[in-house]
Tab-separated table of C-alpha atoms in Angstrom:
chain	number	residue	atom	x	y	z
A	666	MET	CA	3.233	-10.161	28.469
A	667	GLU	CA	5.082	-11.959	25.653
A	668	ASN	CA	8.851	-11.646	25.904
A	669	THR	CA	11.343	-13.051	23.233
A	670	LEU	CA	14.630	-13.615	24.836
A	671	THR	CA	13.204	-14.659	27.990
A	672	ARG	CA	11.264	-17.234	26.066
A	673	ARG	CA	14.409	-18.569	24.462
A	674	GLY	CA	16.218	-18.598	27.839
A	675	PHE	CA	18.892	-16.131	26.518
A	676	MET	CA	21.608	-15.177	28.992
A	677	GLY	CA	20.088	-17.183	31.712
A	678	GLY	CA	16.848	-15.133	31.619
A	679	ALA	CA	18.551	-11.891	32.833
A	680	LEU	CA	17.807	-10.129	29.683
A	681	ALA	CA	14.824	-10.431	27.325
A	682	VAL	CA	14.228	-9.496	23.785
A	683	ALA	CA	11.454	-8.481	25.497
A	684	THR	CA	2.681	6.547	9.661
A	685	ALA	CA	2.007	8.141	7.612
A	686	ALA	CA	2.682	6.609	4.207
A	687	LEU	CA	0.630	5.448	1.385
A	688	THR	CA	2.137	4.164	-1.791
A	689	GLY	CA	-0.701	5.288	-4.036
A	690	LYS	CA	-1.922	1.703	-4.307
A	691	ILE	CA	-4.637	2.160	-1.865
A	692	ALA	CA	-7.499	4.551	-2.489
A	693	GLU	CA	-8.606	7.071	0.272
A	694	ALA	CA	-11.760	4.944	0.885
A	695	LYS	CA	-12.273	1.745	-1.138
A	696	VAL	CA	-15.330	0.678	0.810
A	697	PRO	CA	-18.126	2.962	1.951
A	698	ALA	CA	-18.331	3.313	5.732
A	699	GLY	CA	-21.555	1.311	5.915
A	700	LEU	CA	-20.364	-1.813	4.204
A	701	PRO	CA	-18.774	-4.795	6.122
A	702	ALA	CA	-15.289	-5.540	5.937
A	703	ALA	CA	-13.816	-8.324	3.839
A	704	ALA	CA	-14.332	-11.817	5.177
A	705	SER	CA	-10.522	-12.288	5.610
A	706	LEU	CA	-7.339	-10.195	5.247
A	707	ARG	CA	-3.744	-10.952	5.766
A	708	ILE	CA	-1.551	-8.184	7.194
A	709	VAL	CA	2.154	-8.067	7.802
A	710	HIS	CA	3.505	-5.892	10.562
A	711	LEU	CA	7.019	-4.661	9.954
A	712	SER	CA	9.100	-2.304	12.193
A	713	ASP	CA	12.374	-0.654	12.992
A	714	PHE	CA	14.480	-1.098	9.752
A	715	HIS	CA	17.038	1.663	10.819
A	716	TRP	CA	18.132	1.865	7.190
A	717	GLY	CA	21.690	3.395	6.958
A	718	TYR	CA	22.936	2.112	10.296
A	719	ARG	CA	26.543	0.933	10.326
A	720	GLY	CA	27.942	-0.679	13.436
A	721	ASP	CA	28.225	-3.725	15.592
A	722	TRP	CA	24.589	-4.030	16.490
A	723	ASN	CA	23.961	-5.330	13.039
A	724	ARG	CA	27.008	-5.543	10.839
A	725	ASN	CA	25.106	-6.329	7.694
A	726	LEU	CA	21.668	-4.467	8.112
A	727	SER	CA	20.817	-4.303	4.467
A	728	ALA	CA	21.132	-7.969	4.042
A	729	THR	CA	19.085	-8.543	7.214
A	730	VAL	CA	16.192	-6.274	5.866
A	731	ASP	CA	16.349	-8.067	2.463
A	732	ARG	CA	16.041	-11.559	4.005
A	733	ILE	CA	13.137	-10.433	6.082
A	734	LEU	CA	11.426	-8.980	3.088
A	735	GLN	CA	12.175	-12.267	1.275
A	736	GLU	CA	10.380	-14.155	4.116
A	737	VAL	CA	7.298	-11.881	3.617
A	738	LEU	CA	7.240	-12.741	-0.033
A	739	LYS	CA	7.197	-16.539	0.819
A	740	LEU	CA	4.078	-16.253	2.878
A	741	ASP	CA	1.064	-18.326	1.799
A	742	PRO	CA	-1.584	-17.011	1.789
A	743	LYS	CA	0.022	-13.834	0.591
A	744	PRO	CA	-0.509	-10.672	2.547
A	745	GLN	CA	-2.931	-8.036	1.160
A	746	LEU	CA	-1.486	-5.239	3.157
A	747	VAL	CA	1.787	-4.348	4.932
A	748	LEU	CA	2.003	-2.017	7.881
A	749	VAL	CA	5.114	-0.407	9.258
A	750	THR	CA	5.429	0.957	12.652
A	751	GLY	CA	8.279	3.458	12.242
A	752	ASP	CA	12.144	3.992	12.235
A	753	LEU	CA	12.391	3.160	8.647
A	754	ILE	CA	15.865	4.741	8.837
A	755	GLN	CA	18.627	5.580	11.269
A	756	ALA	CA	18.635	9.138	12.300
A	757	VAL	CA	21.003	11.349	10.356
A	758	GLY	CA	21.376	15.134	10.417
A	759	GLU	CA	22.296	15.708	6.732
A	760	SER	CA	19.220	16.255	4.659
A	761	ALA	CA	20.412	14.630	1.518
A	762	GLU	CA	21.497	11.544	3.270
A	763	ARG	CA	18.157	11.341	4.971
A	764	ASN	CA	16.253	11.625	1.812
A	765	LYS	CA	18.504	8.883	0.340
A	766	ARG	CA	17.750	6.521	3.089
A	767	LEU	CA	14.001	7.151	3.050
A	768	GLU	CA	13.833	6.605	-0.643
A	769	ALA	CA	15.818	3.361	-0.322
A	770	VAL	CA	13.354	2.018	2.150
A	771	LYS	CA	10.410	3.034	-0.033
A	772	ALA	CA	11.777	1.299	-2.936
A	773	LYS	CA	12.259	-1.805	-0.886
A	774	LEU	CA	8.599	-1.831	0.316
A	775	ASP	CA	7.307	-0.986	-3.113
A	776	GLY	CA	9.332	-4.057	-4.354
A	777	LEU	CA	6.864	-6.239	-2.239
A	778	ASN	CA	4.166	-5.351	-4.703
A	779	VAL	CA	1.743	-5.227	-1.894
A	780	PRO	CA	-0.008	-2.009	-0.638
A	781	TRP	CA	1.736	-0.709	2.441
A	782	LEU	CA	1.370	2.102	4.999
A	783	ALA	CA	3.887	3.459	7.491
A	784	VAL	CA	3.941	5.757	10.520
A	785	PRO	CA	7.190	7.607	11.370
A	786	GLY	CA	9.541	6.804	14.174
A	787	GLU	CA	11.719	9.378	16.038
A	788	HIS	CA	14.556	8.475	13.696
A	789	ASP	CA	12.527	9.211	10.557
A	790	THR	CA	11.685	12.641	11.944
A	791	PHE	CA	15.049	13.625	13.378
A	792	GLY	CA	16.458	16.926	12.168
A	793	ASP	CA	13.442	18.123	10.305
A	794	GLN	CA	10.328	17.107	12.318
A	795	GLY	CA	9.335	14.736	9.622
A	796	GLN	CA	9.344	16.952	6.518
A	797	ALA	CA	11.382	14.552	4.474
A	798	PHE	CA	9.133	11.652	5.538
A	799	LYS	CA	6.097	13.571	4.422
A	800	THR	CA	7.574	14.275	1.122
A	801	ILE	CA	9.018	10.795	0.330
A	802	VAL	CA	6.863	8.406	2.261
A	803	GLY	CA	3.559	10.138	3.240
A	804	PRO	CA	1.573	12.197	5.827
A	805	LEU	CA	2.738	11.760	9.431
A	806	PHE	CA	-0.859	10.692	10.525
A	807	PHE	CA	-3.596	9.360	8.424
A	808	HIS	CA	-6.917	7.342	8.227
A	809	ARG	CA	-7.313	4.706	5.366
A	810	ASN	CA	-10.213	2.349	4.665
A	811	PHE	CA	-8.815	-0.860	3.215
A	812	GLN	CA	-11.539	-3.301	2.133
A	813	GLY	CA	-13.556	-2.209	5.212
A	814	LEU	CA	-10.623	-2.502	7.476
A	815	HIS	CA	-9.921	1.028	9.128
A	816	VAL	CA	-6.330	1.838	9.617
A	817	LEU	CA	-5.491	4.847	11.768
A	818	GLY	CA	-1.839	5.877	11.664
A	819	LEU	CA	-0.739	8.358	14.346
A	820	ASP	CA	2.299	10.461	14.989
A	821	ASN	CA	3.622	10.285	18.428
A	822	VAL	CA	7.251	11.229	17.717
A	823	SER	CA	7.778	14.289	15.550
A	824	GLN	CA	7.055	16.768	18.387
A	825	GLY	CA	7.651	14.424	21.298
A	826	PRO	CA	6.117	11.431	23.016
A	827	PHE	CA	2.425	12.597	22.614
A	828	LEU	CA	-0.341	12.940	20.220
A	829	GLY	CA	-1.191	16.587	21.038
A	830	GLN	CA	-4.564	18.383	20.957
A	831	ALA	CA	-4.743	19.014	17.131
A	832	GLN	CA	-4.092	15.518	16.254
A	833	SER	CA	-6.442	14.094	19.031
A	834	ALA	CA	-9.256	16.249	17.802
A	835	TRP	CA	-8.564	14.957	14.242
A	836	VAL	CA	-8.764	11.456	15.495
A	837	GLN	CA	-12.047	12.057	17.192
A	838	ASP	CA	-13.539	13.427	13.939
A	839	GLN	CA	-12.205	10.444	11.898
A	840	LEU	CA	-13.545	7.926	14.360
A	841	GLY	CA	-16.954	9.613	14.290
A	842	ARG	CA	-17.246	8.781	10.612
A	843	MET	CA	-16.632	4.969	11.241
A	844	ALA	CA	-19.114	2.208	12.081
A	845	PRO	CA	-18.213	0.774	15.574
A	846	THR	CA	-18.604	-2.788	14.067
A	847	ALA	CA	-15.826	-2.162	11.571
A	848	PRO	CA	-12.369	-3.610	12.491
A	849	LEU	CA	-9.951	-0.819	13.518
A	850	VAL	CA	-6.097	-1.134	13.525
A	851	VAL	CA	-4.245	1.788	15.265
A	852	LEU	CA	-0.564	2.361	14.279
A	853	THR	CA	1.963	4.208	16.321
A	854	HIS	CA	5.737	4.098	16.815
A	855	ARG	CA	5.832	4.406	20.547
A	856	PRO	CA	3.443	2.363	22.606
A	857	LEU	CA	0.359	4.171	23.518
A	858	TYR	CA	0.483	2.833	27.039
A	859	ASP	CA	3.115	3.256	29.729
A	860	LEU	CA	5.310	0.347	28.909
A	861	PHE	CA	8.533	1.681	30.551
A	862	THR	CA	8.723	5.434	30.951
A	863	PRO	CA	12.512	5.653	31.999
A	864	TRP	CA	13.244	4.511	28.349
A	865	ASN	CA	10.534	6.730	26.876
A	866	TRP	CA	8.446	3.769	25.969
A	867	TYR	CA	5.252	5.430	26.391
A	868	THR	CA	2.825	8.085	24.961
A	869	TYR	CA	2.011	10.890	27.304
A	870	ASP	CA	-1.667	11.226	26.337
A	871	GLY	CA	-2.200	7.693	25.031
A	872	ASP	CA	-4.885	7.101	27.599
A	873	SER	CA	-7.235	9.311	25.616
A	874	LEU	CA	-6.840	7.283	22.539
A	875	TYR	CA	-7.924	4.145	24.316
A	876	GLY	CA	-11.136	5.825	25.368
A	877	ALA	CA	-11.822	7.148	21.972
A	878	ILE	CA	-11.698	3.711	20.352
A	879	SER	CA	-13.475	1.776	23.055
A	880	ARG	CA	-16.716	1.617	21.144
A	881	PHE	CA	-15.133	-0.504	18.416
A	882	SER	CA	-15.952	-4.068	18.871
A	883	HIS	CA	-12.698	-5.276	16.957
A	884	ARG	CA	-9.660	-3.207	17.598
A	885	VAL	CA	-5.879	-3.664	18.095
A	886	CYS	CA	-3.070	-1.280	18.551
A	887	LEU	CA	0.397	-1.946	16.843
A	888	PHE	CA	3.570	-0.250	17.793
A	889	GLY	CA	7.336	-0.408	17.157
A	890	HIS	CA	10.184	1.362	19.106
A	891	VAL	CA	10.895	-1.307	21.599
A	892	HIS	CA	12.728	-3.887	19.286
A	893	GLN	CA	11.215	-7.007	20.986
A	894	ALA	CA	8.017	-9.011	21.067
A	895	ILE	CA	5.568	-7.644	23.467
A	896	SER	CA	1.987	-8.248	23.553
A	897	HIS	CA	-0.050	-6.606	26.285
A	898	ARG	CA	-3.796	-5.922	26.933
A	899	THR	CA	-4.751	-2.641	28.558
A	900	HIS	CA	-7.954	-0.643	28.457
A	901	GLN	CA	-9.647	-3.863	27.067
A	902	THR	CA	-7.360	-3.412	24.000
A	903	ASN	CA	-4.631	-5.798	22.647
A	904	ASN	CA	-1.426	-3.988	21.947
A	905	THR	CA	1.279	-5.724	19.910
A	906	SER	CA	4.779	-4.654	19.080
A	907	GLY	CA	6.410	-5.206	15.719
A	908	LEU	CA	9.590	-7.325	15.718
A	909	PRO	CA	12.714	-5.345	14.661
A	910	ALA	CA	14.398	-5.715	11.243
A	911	SER	CA	17.571	-4.346	12.791
A	912	TRP	CA	18.620	-5.425	16.323
A	913	PRO	CA	17.080	-6.523	19.543
A	914	LEU	CA	16.909	-4.581	22.726
A	915	PRO	CA	16.864	-5.792	26.352
A	916	ALA	CA	13.709	-6.035	28.400
A	917	PRO	CA	12.596	-3.138	30.391
A	918	GLY	CA	13.612	-3.091	33.999
A	919	PRO	CA	16.876	-5.121	34.610
A	920	LEU	CA	19.176	-2.444	33.098
A	921	GLU	CA	19.418	1.142	34.224
A	922	ARG	CA	20.582	2.146	30.667
A	923	LEU	CA	19.030	1.157	27.517
A	924	GLN	CA	21.805	-0.308	25.310
A	925	PRO	CA	21.826	-2.857	22.473
A	926	TRP	CA	24.410	-5.529	22.520
A	927	PRO	CA	26.827	-6.478	19.768
A	928	GLN	CA	25.468	-8.794	17.126
A	929	GLY	CA	26.486	-12.378	18.048
A	930	ALA	CA	28.233	-14.653	15.662
A	931	SER	CA	26.317	-17.783	16.504
A	932	HIS	CA	22.864	-16.237	16.504
A	933	PRO	CA	23.169	-13.123	14.290
A	934	ASP	CA	19.292	-13.103	13.701
A	935	MET	CA	18.200	-13.559	17.291
A	936	GLY	CA	15.086	-11.528	18.139
A	937	LEU	CA	14.447	-10.377	14.501
A	938	GLY	CA	11.429	-10.947	12.444
A	939	PHE	CA	7.981	-9.781	11.728
A	940	ARG	CA	4.385	-10.403	12.707
A	941	VAL	CA	1.522	-11.672	10.586
A	942	MET	CA	-1.967	-10.542	11.479
A	943	ASP	CA	-5.121	-12.195	9.959
A	944	TRP	CA	-8.388	-10.630	10.113
A	945	THR	CA	-10.906	-13.559	10.122
A	946	GLY	CA	-14.229	-11.649	9.790
A	947	SER	CA	-14.883	-11.991	13.514
A	948	GLY	CA	-11.483	-11.056	15.076
A	949	PHE	CA	-7.646	-10.597	14.738
A	950	LYS	CA	-5.150	-13.539	14.916
A	951	VAL	CA	-1.573	-12.556	15.291
A	952	HIS	CA	1.402	-14.748	14.607
A	953	THR	CA	5.159	-14.136	15.012
A	954	THR	CA	7.590	-15.106	12.418
A	955	TRP	CA	11.323	-15.291	13.572
A	956	LEU	CA	14.073	-14.804	10.967
A	957	GLU	CA	16.037	-17.480	12.817
A	958	SER	CA	13.361	-20.167	12.445
A	959	PRO	CA	10.557	-18.821	10.181
A	960	GLN	CA	7.729	-21.003	11.563
A	961	PRO	CA	4.879	-18.811	12.732
A	962	GLU	CA	3.825	-18.836	16.462
A	963	ALA	CA	0.495	-17.820	17.615
A	964	VAL	CA	0.346	-14.642	19.876
A	965	LEU	CA	-3.175	-13.246	20.324
A	966	THR	CA	-6.650	-14.210	19.130
């Protein structure tokens, strides 16, 4: 398992920095199901903006998010698709402020001039079970075909840490329409597997999803929520977390209570960044880009 702050030796190793939206730029199905995927695609994986947060975990969050998006714009080759795994905003009870925050993040992502898709996090659906997200960003779960790459965005937050029977039945129907040779990317906010249940880092019925996608030769599950770099293989499927654009969280296990720490003055960007995933025509290659030192590091092939 990849683990960021342990990798960096931070705090003596005791702690470790261990959707759905459519902008209108992607058609419902650009490529008929029977056609092969593009020979290569570059995808950026963003997560956990928590737009609207004010406090010591990140004392200038808007500037941090802007810098991450600037690093995305510097990529060469340029990305053709951006995927966001939830918590676009910090939870807020007042509906007008919730709308304002979602609209602000949507404008930021639109400013990349790259097609993007997002699934909701629990902060995005707080207070209205995702109604504002659906209105401003897009549906809570979706299937899109982007140049032969199938993207399945799922909601495991709005009703609780599960997919539920209705969404699971919809998933089965959508998967039945796809060729098993097509590359498949699954997006969720919470991890589908039991990463650490005491901190709600799991999806109650996630195992059923792994069984449903097992016939696909090239598949990967992307998630957010955990605010750290984790790569884990289970059910013969690679699972990769998005790096936070807000603040890191400790590794699961050493602490009884999940609690971020104040942003450090010497390393304010520690644990922050994004992933780049390249579809090569025969598999996925994932790289990590840290905001502290934006040199990509290979994760999975």
